[in-house]
Amino acid sequence: MGAYYLDWLNLFFRWFHVIAGVAWIGASFYFVWLDLSLRKPPQWKTDKGISGDLWAVHGGGFYEIAKYKLEPEQMPKTLHWFKWEAYTTWLTGMAMLSIVYYANATAYLIDPSKVAFGSSVGAISTSLLFLFGSYFIYEVIVRSHLGKNSLIFSSIIFILLIIACWGSYQLFSDRASFIHIGAILGTVMAGNVFFGIMPAQRALVDCVRRGEKPGKEVADLALQAKNRSLMNNYFTLPLIFIMISNHYPMMYAHAHGWLVLVFVCIITAIVRHYFNQKHLDNHKPRYLVIPAVLTVLLIIWMRPEPIEPLPVATAAVAAETTLDSVPPDNVPPTTESAVASSAVSTDAVSDEAVSNESVTADVVPVTASADDAMMNVVHTRCSTCHAAQPTQQGFAAPPAGIILQTPADIKMHKAKIITAVQTGYMPLANLTQLTDEERQQMVAYASGL
């Protein structure tokens, strides 16, 4: 029942996370475009302290937009601040991280084949340390002298991002690794707003209200805010990709998923740079050609090995091999035990499996069919979640509504099974310890149906 309510909480926060994220990213894109699209105003506007203006038409009307170099002639009565879009996105994102990856740490956060955390508490503590430790390092750099040089600052952050991508894959499940990098980017972006951009804006507004000219301290805050805003600008597209990455296991479940993530960050950042230049009327097609070429190379590099269907002639061999992977306390089945097992799994034993005229059930063991052997693997490794009533903690219903209890079920969902098993997406975090050999056999078996 607890999983049922967690699903509702996930739905609630995901909805508000998307709304807040769209509002934040939309405002970010708009102001980047606006700032880069401003043009030199007429002299009478320059005399009033306006550094750039823009005319636009939308919704059946004309808009005149002006940006002051420092302060307006008079402080307006109503001043709109853009901050809650960022704060709400981060808060709802952290809520989702807690609901999905912390409340169900054994299912989504932990991969025992990487780090065998003693408990969920240990894994969650490591996750929080990884997330906020990364942000602390960023904050130290951005406040130092290195943060005043945009080129050096950007280069250092990029190198640290690569290290973070690699480190996340050493600690957490593949899916959680992608999300942790997204959480780091989101935390950095929200932190830039809270600790850098907003203080600079408040200092400027306070000076205007007091009728004072901004001094060196305000200028330093403004420079730091500019560099923070630059980071947010280039982090936006990688963050959008990571936000939807859990729908694409071929990306995060790749054998070198951390490197895939690095390439995606590079590709999307270059695309963002193209639009930044375009807003300045610098049309440089190479900033679209380069990411396009990199994307094609990434697709070629990530392509999976071709699938070879399981030959009918080797079905018996495959069955014996699969049975060898069953835990030691399971012995090769006799006719009686095979019938009992098939009754539990609702898979009827083939009439041709045993000839009653030539053997007796008491003394002669038989070889299970390929179906029986594969269903034994499915029931052990898959059906804890993919059952009408899952027994795995954290699942109120079978993922994606897929139930796997008979060979007919496998045939019905074989396309999804092949993709999920081949990419390593399933079982989630390899909870049930599906071996590489079993994985290959399941793909071959399903592709032959």
PDB file of N, CA, C and O in Angstrom, residues 69-130:
ATOM      1  N   LYS A  69      21.507  50.753 -18.510  1.00  0.00           N
ATOM      2  CA  LYS A  69      22.895  50.372 -18.264  1.00  0.00           C
ATOM      3  C   LYS A  69      23.124  50.055 -16.798  1.00  0.00           C
ATOM      4  O   LYS A  69      23.751  49.053 -16.454  1.00  0.00           O
ATOM      5  N   LEU A  70      22.613  50.869 -15.923  1.00  0.00           N
ATOM      6  CA  LEU A  70      22.705  50.613 -14.487  1.00  0.00           C
ATOM      7  C   LEU A  70      21.336  50.767 -13.830  1.00  0.00           C
ATOM      8  O   LEU A  70      20.707  49.792 -13.462  1.00  0.00           O
ATOM      9  N   GLU A  71      20.887  52.004 -13.670  1.00  0.00           N
ATOM     10  CA  GLU A  71      19.641  52.219 -12.952  1.00  0.00           C
ATOM     11  C   GLU A  71      18.717  53.119 -13.762  1.00  0.00           C
ATOM     12  O   GLU A  71      19.171  53.922 -14.574  1.00  0.00           O
ATOM     13  N   PRO A  72      17.403  52.980 -13.562  1.00  0.00           N
ATOM     14  CA  PRO A  72      16.448  53.859 -14.253  1.00  0.00           C
ATOM     15  C   PRO A  72      16.424  55.233 -13.583  1.00  0.00           C
ATOM     16  O   PRO A  72      16.982  55.434 -12.506  1.00  0.00           O
ATOM     17  N   GLU A  73      15.757  56.145 -14.234  1.00  0.00           N
ATOM     18  CA  GLU A  73      15.649  57.497 -13.674  1.00  0.00           C
ATOM     19  C   GLU A  73      14.894  57.486 -12.349  1.00  0.00           C
ATOM     20  O   GLU A  73      15.183  58.256 -11.425  1.00  0.00           O
ATOM     21  N   GLN A  74      13.931  56.614 -12.264  1.00  0.00           N
ATOM     22  CA  GLN A  74      13.126  56.524 -11.045  1.00  0.00           C
ATOM     23  C   GLN A  74      12.762  55.055 -10.819  1.00  0.00           C
ATOM     24  O   GLN A  74      12.422  54.339 -11.764  1.00  0.00           O
ATOM     25  N   MET A  75      12.866  54.606  -9.579  1.00  0.00           N
ATOM     26  CA  MET A  75      12.537  53.223  -9.271  1.00  0.00           C
ATOM     27  C   MET A  75      11.047  52.972  -9.493  1.00  0.00           C
ATOM     28  O   MET A  75      10.198  53.705  -8.942  1.00  0.00           O
ATOM     29  N   PRO A  76      10.684  51.990 -10.300  1.00  0.00           N
ATOM     30  CA  PRO A  76       9.257  51.716 -10.546  1.00  0.00           C
ATOM     31  C   PRO A  76       8.568  51.194  -9.284  1.00  0.00           C
ATOM     32  O   PRO A  76       9.206  50.601  -8.412  1.00  0.00           O
ATOM     33  N   LYS A  77       7.270  51.431  -9.212  1.00  0.00           N
ATOM     34  CA  LYS A  77       6.517  50.966  -8.051  1.00  0.00           C
ATOM     35  C   LYS A  77       6.420  49.446  -8.016  1.00  0.00           C
ATOM     36  O   LYS A  77       6.436  48.834  -6.946  1.00  0.00           O
ATOM     37  N   THR A  78       6.283  48.846  -9.183  1.00  0.00           N
ATOM     38  CA  THR A  78       6.185  47.382  -9.270  1.00  0.00           C
ATOM     39  C   THR A  78       7.377  46.849 -10.048  1.00  0.00           C
ATOM     40  O   THR A  78       7.579  47.240 -11.206  1.00  0.00           O
ATOM     41  N   LEU A  79       8.148  45.994  -9.419  1.00  0.00           N
ATOM     42  CA  LEU A  79       9.332  45.415 -10.047  1.00  0.00           C
ATOM     43  C   LEU A  79       9.212  43.890  -9.994  1.00  0.00           C
ATOM     44  O   LEU A  79       9.080  43.305  -8.923  1.00  0.00           O
ATOM     45  N   HIS A  80       9.227  43.258 -11.132  1.00  0.00           N
ATOM     46  CA  HIS A  80       9.062  41.804 -11.198  1.00  0.00           C
ATOM     47  C   HIS A  80      10.422  41.112 -11.052  1.00  0.00           C
ATOM     48  O   HIS A  80      11.391  41.462 -11.716  1.00  0.00           O
ATOM     49  N   TRP A  81      10.453  40.117 -10.170  1.00  0.00           N
ATOM     50  CA  TRP A  81      11.664  39.318  -9.949  1.00  0.00           C
ATOM     51  C   TRP A  81      11.436  37.907 -10.499  1.00  0.00           C
ATOM     52  O   TRP A  81      10.351  37.348 -10.361  1.00  0.00           O
ATOM     53  N   PHE A  82      12.461  37.357 -11.087  1.00  0.00           N
ATOM     54  CA  PHE A  82      12.378  36.002 -11.624  1.00  0.00           C
ATOM     55  C   PHE A  82      13.265  35.090 -10.769  1.00  0.00           C
ATOM     56  O   PHE A  82      14.474  35.001 -10.980  1.00  0.00           O
ATOM     57  N   LYS A  83      12.659  34.444  -9.785  1.00  0.00           N
ATOM     58  CA  LYS A  83      13.409  33.574  -8.886  1.00  0.00           C
ATOM     59  C   LYS A  83      12.644  32.312  -8.506  1.00  0.00           C
ATOM     60  O   LYS A  83      13.238  31.246  -8.374  1.00  0.00           O
ATOM     61  N   TRP A  84      11.332  32.425  -8.334  1.00  0.00           N
ATOM     62  CA  TRP A  84      10.583  31.277  -7.855  1.00  0.00           C
ATOM     63  C   TRP A  84      10.501  30.157  -8.880  1.00  0.00           C
ATOM     64  O   TRP A  84      10.287  28.995  -8.524  1.00  0.00           O
ATOM     65  N   GLU A  85      10.664  30.483 -10.166  1.00  0.00           N
ATOM     66  CA  GLU A  85      10.726  29.413 -11.171  1.00  0.00           C
ATOM     67  C   GLU A  85      11.893  28.480 -10.863  1.00  0.00           C
ATOM     68  O   GLU A  85      11.777  27.246 -10.934  1.00  0.00           O
ATOM     69  N   ALA A  86      13.049  29.056 -10.504  1.00  0.00           N
ATOM     70  CA  ALA A  86      14.237  28.260 -10.195  1.00  0.00           C
ATOM     71  C   ALA A  86      14.062  27.508  -8.882  1.00  0.00           C
ATOM     72  O   ALA A  86      14.356  26.303  -8.790  1.00  0.00           O
ATOM     73  N   TYR A  87      13.578  28.202  -7.855  1.00  0.00           N
ATOM     74  CA  TYR A  87      13.446  27.568  -6.546  1.00  0.00           C
ATOM     75  C   TYR A  87      12.431  26.427  -6.572  1.00  0.00           C
ATOM     76  O   TYR A  87      12.659  25.351  -6.001  1.00  0.00           O
ATOM     77  N   THR A  88      11.298  26.641  -7.243  1.00  0.00           N
ATOM     78  CA  THR A  88      10.271  25.601  -7.303  1.00  0.00           C
ATOM     79  C   THR A  88      10.757  24.390  -8.079  1.00  0.00           C
ATOM     80  O   THR A  88      10.476  23.245  -7.709  1.00  0.00           O
ATOM     81  N   THR A  89      11.488  24.630  -9.161  1.00  0.00           N
ATOM     82  CA  THR A  89      12.034  23.511  -9.937  1.00  0.00           C
ATOM     83  C   THR A  89      12.974  22.672  -9.081  1.00  0.00           C
ATOM     84  O   THR A  89      12.903  21.434  -9.092  1.00  0.00           O
ATOM     85  N   TRP A  90      13.844  23.335  -8.317  1.00  0.00           N
ATOM     86  CA  TRP A  90      14.794  22.591  -7.487  1.00  0.00           C
ATOM     87  C   TRP A  90      14.082  21.850  -6.353  1.00  0.00           C
ATOM     88  O   TRP A  90      14.375  20.678  -6.082  1.00  0.00           O
ATOM     89  N   LEU A  91      13.139  22.491  -5.695  1.00  0.00           N
ATOM     90  CA  LEU A  91      12.435  21.867  -4.570  1.00  0.00           C
ATOM     91  C   LEU A  91      11.636  20.644  -5.015  1.00  0.00           C
ATOM     92  O   LEU A  91      11.670  19.591  -4.365  1.00  0.00           O
ATOM     93  N   THR A  92      10.914  20.768  -6.135  1.00  0.00           N
ATOM     94  CA  THR A  92      10.141  19.623  -6.622  1.00  0.00           C
ATOM     95  C   THR A  92      11.063  18.529  -7.141  1.00  0.00           C
ATOM     96  O   THR A  92      10.759  17.337  -7.020  1.00  0.00           O
ATOM     97  N   GLY A  93      12.197  18.917  -7.721  1.00  0.00           N
ATOM     98  CA  GLY A  93      13.167  17.924  -8.177  1.00  0.00           C
ATOM     99  C   GLY A  93      13.746  17.129  -7.022  1.00  0.00           C
ATOM    100  O   GLY A  93      13.894  15.899  -7.100  1.00  0.00           O
ATOM    101  N   MET A  94      14.076  17.803  -5.926  1.00  0.00           N
ATOM    102  CA  MET A  94      14.593  17.108  -4.748  1.00  0.00           C
ATOM    103  C   MET A  94      13.521  16.221  -4.128  1.00  0.00           C
ATOM    104  O   MET A  94      13.823  15.131  -3.617  1.00  0.00           O
ATOM    105  N   ALA A  95      12.267  16.677  -4.184  1.00  0.00           N
ATOM    106  CA  ALA A  95      11.172  15.844  -3.675  1.00  0.00           C
ATOM    107  C   ALA A  95      11.064  14.560  -4.484  1.00  0.00           C
ATOM    108  O   ALA A  95      10.897  13.460  -3.924  1.00  0.00           O
ATOM    109  N   MET A  96      11.178  14.676  -5.812  1.00  0.00           N
ATOM    110  CA  MET A  96      11.118  13.480  -6.664  1.00  0.00           C
ATOM    111  C   MET A  96      12.309  12.568  -6.428  1.00  0.00           C
ATOM    112  O   MET A  96      12.176  11.339  -6.427  1.00  0.00           O
ATOM    113  N   LEU A  97      13.498  13.149  -6.239  1.00  0.00           N
ATOM    114  CA  LEU A  97      14.683  12.340  -5.950  1.00  0.00           C
ATOM    115  C   LEU A  97      14.466  11.536  -4.679  1.00  0.00           C
ATOM    116  O   LEU A  97      14.834  10.353  -4.599  1.00  0.00           O
ATOM    117  N   SER A  98      13.855  12.154  -3.685  1.00  0.00           N
ATOM    118  CA  SER A  98      13.598  11.478  -2.415  1.00  0.00           C
ATOM    119  C   SER A  98      12.549  10.381  -2.564  1.00  0.00           C
ATOM    120  O   SER A  98      12.716   9.274  -2.037  1.00  0.00           O
ATOM    121  N   ILE A  99      11.476  10.669  -3.304  1.00  0.00           N
ATOM    122  CA  ILE A  99      10.385   9.710  -3.447  1.00  0.00           C
ATOM    123  C   ILE A  99      10.798   8.500  -4.277  1.00  0.00           C
ATOM    124  O   ILE A  99      10.535   7.349  -3.916  1.00  0.00           O
ATOM    125  N   VAL A 100      11.463   8.755  -5.411  1.00  0.00           N
ATOM    126  CA  VAL A 100      11.791   7.672  -6.335  1.00  0.00           C
ATOM    127  C   VAL A 100      13.063   6.938  -5.927  1.00  0.00           C
ATOM    128  O   VAL A 100      13.076   5.699  -5.844  1.00  0.00           O
ATOM    129  N   TYR A 101      14.129   7.686  -5.631  1.00  0.00           N
ATOM    130  CA  TYR A 101      15.435   7.056  -5.448  1.00  0.00           C
ATOM    131  C   TYR A 101      15.816   6.814  -3.990  1.00  0.00           C
ATOM    132  O   TYR A 101      16.657   5.957  -3.719  1.00  0.00           O
ATOM    133  N   TYR A 102      15.213   7.545  -3.073  1.00  0.00           N
ATOM    134  CA  TYR A 102      15.537   7.321  -1.665  1.00  0.00           C
ATOM    135  C   TYR A 102      14.520   6.408  -0.992  1.00  0.00           C
ATOM    136  O   TYR A 102      14.904   5.494  -0.257  1.00  0.00           O
ATOM    137  N   ALA A 103      13.235   6.626  -1.240  1.00  0.00           N
ATOM    138  CA  ALA A 103      12.210   5.757  -0.652  1.00  0.00           C
ATOM    139  C   ALA A 103      12.302   4.342  -1.218  1.00  0.00           C
ATOM    140  O   ALA A 103      11.946   3.368  -0.545  1.00  0.00           O
ATOM    141  N   ASN A 104      12.776   4.203  -2.459  1.00  0.00           N
ATOM    142  CA  ASN A 104      12.969   2.886  -3.089  1.00  0.00           C
ATOM    143  C   ASN A 104      14.438   2.700  -3.451  1.00  0.00           C
ATOM    144  O   ASN A 104      14.789   2.376  -4.587  1.00  0.00           O
ATOM    145  N   ALA A 105      15.302   2.925  -2.468  1.00  0.00           N
ATOM    146  CA  ALA A 105      16.743   2.905  -2.735  1.00  0.00           C
ATOM    147  C   ALA A 105      17.213   1.574  -3.290  1.00  0.00           C
ATOM    148  O   ALA A 105      18.051   1.526  -4.198  1.00  0.00           O
ATOM    149  N   THR A 106      16.692   0.455  -2.783  1.00  0.00           N
ATOM    150  CA  THR A 106      17.149  -0.858  -3.261  1.00  0.00           C
ATOM    151  C   THR A 106      16.735  -1.111  -4.696  1.00  0.00           C
ATOM    152  O   THR A 106      17.399  -1.876  -5.405  1.00  0.00           O
ATOM    153  N   ALA A 107      15.659  -0.476  -5.148  1.00  0.00           N
ATOM    154  CA  ALA A 107      15.181  -0.696  -6.512  1.00  0.00           C
ATOM    155  C   ALA A 107      15.813   0.244  -7.521  1.00  0.00           C
ATOM    156  O   ALA A 107      16.096  -0.150  -8.656  1.00  0.00           O
ATOM    157  N   TYR A 108      16.062   1.487  -7.129  1.00  0.00           N
ATOM    158  CA  TYR A 108      16.485   2.488  -8.103  1.00  0.00           C
ATOM    159  C   TYR A 108      17.866   3.087  -7.850  1.00  0.00           C
ATOM    160  O   TYR A 108      18.517   3.538  -8.782  1.00  0.00           O
ATOM    161  N   LEU A 109      18.294   3.146  -6.608  1.00  0.00           N
ATOM    162  CA  LEU A 109      19.543   3.839  -6.287  1.00  0.00           C
ATOM    163  C   LEU A 109      20.745   2.908  -6.237  1.00  0.00           C
ATOM    164  O   LEU A 109      21.822   3.228  -6.741  1.00  0.00           O
ATOM    165  N   ILE A 110      20.576   1.746  -5.639  1.00  0.00           N
ATOM    166  CA  ILE A 110      21.700   0.844  -5.366  1.00  0.00           C
ATOM    167  C   ILE A 110      21.872  -0.182  -6.476  1.00  0.00           C
ATOM    168  O   ILE A 110      20.896  -0.765  -6.955  1.00  0.00           O
ATOM    169  N   ASP A 111      23.095  -0.398  -6.874  1.00  0.00           N
ATOM    170  CA  ASP A 111      23.463  -1.500  -7.768  1.00  0.00           C
ATOM    171  C   ASP A 111      24.509  -2.325  -7.033  1.00  0.00           C
ATOM    172  O   ASP A 111      25.673  -1.927  -6.949  1.00  0.00           O
ATOM    173  N   PRO A 112      24.128  -3.487  -6.484  1.00  0.00           N
ATOM    174  CA  PRO A 112      25.061  -4.291  -5.679  1.00  0.00           C
ATOM    175  C   PRO A 112      26.322  -4.696  -6.420  1.00  0.00           C
ATOM    176  O   PRO A 112      27.350  -4.956  -5.796  1.00  0.00           O
ATOM    177  N   SER A 113      26.255  -4.763  -7.755  1.00  0.00           N
ATOM    178  CA  SER A 113      27.442  -5.149  -8.514  1.00  0.00           C
ATOM    179  C   SER A 113      28.491  -4.034  -8.537  1.00  0.00           C
ATOM    180  O   SER A 113      29.642  -4.282  -8.890  1.00  0.00           O
ATOM    181  N   LYS A 114      28.096  -2.809  -8.159  1.00  0.00           N
ATOM    182  CA  LYS A 114      29.041  -1.694  -8.109  1.00  0.00           C
ATOM    183  C   LYS A 114      29.513  -1.459  -6.681  1.00  0.00           C
ATOM    184  O   LYS A 114      30.695  -1.579  -6.371  1.00  0.00           O
ATOM    185  N   VAL A 115      28.581  -1.107  -5.817  1.00  0.00           N
ATOM    186  CA  VAL A 115      28.893  -0.895  -4.403  1.00  0.00           C
ATOM    187  C   VAL A 115      27.821  -1.588  -3.579  1.00  0.00           C
ATOM    188  O   VAL A 115      26.635  -1.305  -3.732  1.00  0.00           O
ATOM    189  N   ALA A 116      28.232  -2.498  -2.731  1.00  0.00           N
ATOM    190  CA  ALA A 116      27.294  -3.227  -1.871  1.00  0.00           C
ATOM    191  C   ALA A 116      27.079  -2.434  -0.587  1.00  0.00           C
ATOM    192  O   ALA A 116      27.688  -2.711   0.449  1.00  0.00           O
ATOM    193  N   PHE A 117      26.218  -1.416  -0.671  1.00  0.00           N
ATOM    194  CA  PHE A 117      25.934  -0.616   0.517  1.00  0.00           C
ATOM    195  C   PHE A 117      25.307  -1.501   1.587  1.00  0.00           C
ATOM    196  O   PHE A 117      24.444  -2.341   1.292  1.00  0.00           O
ATOM    197  N   GLY A 118      25.714  -1.300   2.820  1.00  0.00           N
ATOM    198  CA  GLY A 118      25.178  -2.110   3.899  1.00  0.00           C
ATOM    199  C   GLY A 118      23.703  -1.877   4.140  1.00  0.00           C
ATOM    200  O   GLY A 118      23.001  -2.766   4.604  1.00  0.00           O
ATOM    201  N   SER A 119      23.234  -0.694   3.822  1.00  0.00           N
ATOM    202  CA  SER A 119      21.831  -0.359   4.032  1.00  0.00           C
ATOM    203  C   SER A 119      21.443   0.784   3.108  1.00  0.00           C
ATOM    204  O   SER A 119      22.294   1.437   2.495  1.00  0.00           O
ATOM    205  N   SER A 120      20.142   1.036   3.041  1.00  0.00           N
ATOM    206  CA  SER A 120      19.661   2.159   2.246  1.00  0.00           C
ATOM    207  C   SER A 120      20.166   3.481   2.810  1.00  0.00           C
ATOM    208  O   SER A 120      20.421   4.429   2.053  1.00  0.00           O
ATOM    209  N   VAL A 121      20.311   3.537   4.137  1.00  0.00           N
ATOM    210  CA  VAL A 121      20.786   4.765   4.776  1.00  0.00           C
ATOM    211  C   VAL A 121      22.180   5.120   4.272  1.00  0.00           C
ATOM    212  O   VAL A 121      22.486   6.287   3.988  1.00  0.00           O
ATOM    213  N   GLY A 122      23.038   4.110   4.151  1.00  0.00           N
ATOM    214  CA  GLY A 122      24.387   4.346   3.651  1.00  0.00           C
ATOM    215  C   GLY A 122      24.383   4.859   2.223  1.00  0.00           C
ATOM    216  O   GLY A 122      25.141   5.771   1.869  1.00  0.00           O
ATOM    217  N   ALA A 123      23.520   4.288   1.380  1.00  0.00           N
ATOM    218  CA  ALA A 123      23.440   4.711  -0.021  1.00  0.00           C
ATOM    219  C   ALA A 123      22.896   6.131  -0.126  1.00  0.00           C
ATOM    220  O   ALA A 123      23.405   6.952  -0.902  1.00  0.00           O
ATOM    221  N   ILE A 124      21.860   6.440   0.653  1.00  0.00           N
ATOM    222  CA  ILE A 124      21.271   7.778   0.614  1.00  0.00           C
ATOM    223  C   ILE A 124      22.263   8.817   1.121  1.00  0.00           C
ATOM    224  O   ILE A 124      22.391   9.913   0.556  1.00  0.00           O
ATOM    225  N   SER A 125      22.992   8.483   2.182  1.00  0.00           N
ATOM    226  CA  SER A 125      23.996   9.406   2.723  1.00  0.00           C
ATOM    227  C   SER A 125      25.080   9.685   1.698  1.00  0.00           C
ATOM    228  O   SER A 125      25.519  10.836   1.528  1.00  0.00           O
ATOM    229  N   THR A 126      25.510   8.634   0.986  1.00  0.00           N
ATOM    230  CA  THR A 126      26.514   8.793  -0.063  1.00  0.00           C
ATOM    231  C   THR A 126      25.979   9.682  -1.187  1.00  0.00           C
ATOM    232  O   THR A 126      26.695  10.529  -1.724  1.00  0.00           O
ATOM    233  N   SER A 127      24.714   9.477  -1.533  1.00  0.00           N
ATOM    234  CA  SER A 127      24.090  10.284  -2.587  1.00  0.00           C
ATOM    235  C   SER A 127      24.069  11.763  -2.207  1.00  0.00           C
ATOM    236  O   SER A 127      24.437  12.628  -3.014  1.00  0.00           O
ATOM    237  N   LEU A 128      23.651  12.058  -0.987  1.00  0.00           N
ATOM    238  CA  LEU A 128      23.578  13.453  -0.537  1.00  0.00           C
ATOM    239  C   LEU A 128      24.971  14.078  -0.466  1.00  0.00           C
ATOM    240  O   LEU A 128      25.160  15.247  -0.826  1.00  0.00           O
ATOM    241  N   LEU A 129      25.946  13.290  -0.003  1.00  0.00           N
ATOM    242  CA  LEU A 129      27.322  13.787   0.076  1.00  0.00           C
ATOM    243  C   LEU A 129      27.868  14.065  -1.318  1.00  0.00           C
ATOM    244  O   LEU A 129      28.528  15.091  -1.558  1.00  0.00           O
ATOM    245  N   PHE A 130      27.581  13.189  -2.254  1.00  0.00           N
ATOM    246  CA  PHE A 130      28.027  13.350  -3.638  1.00  0.00           C
ATOM    247  C   PHE A 130      27.398  14.599  -4.257  1.00  0.00           C
ATOM    248  O   PHE A 130      28.076  15.387  -4.936  1.00  0.00           O
TER     249      PHE A 130
END
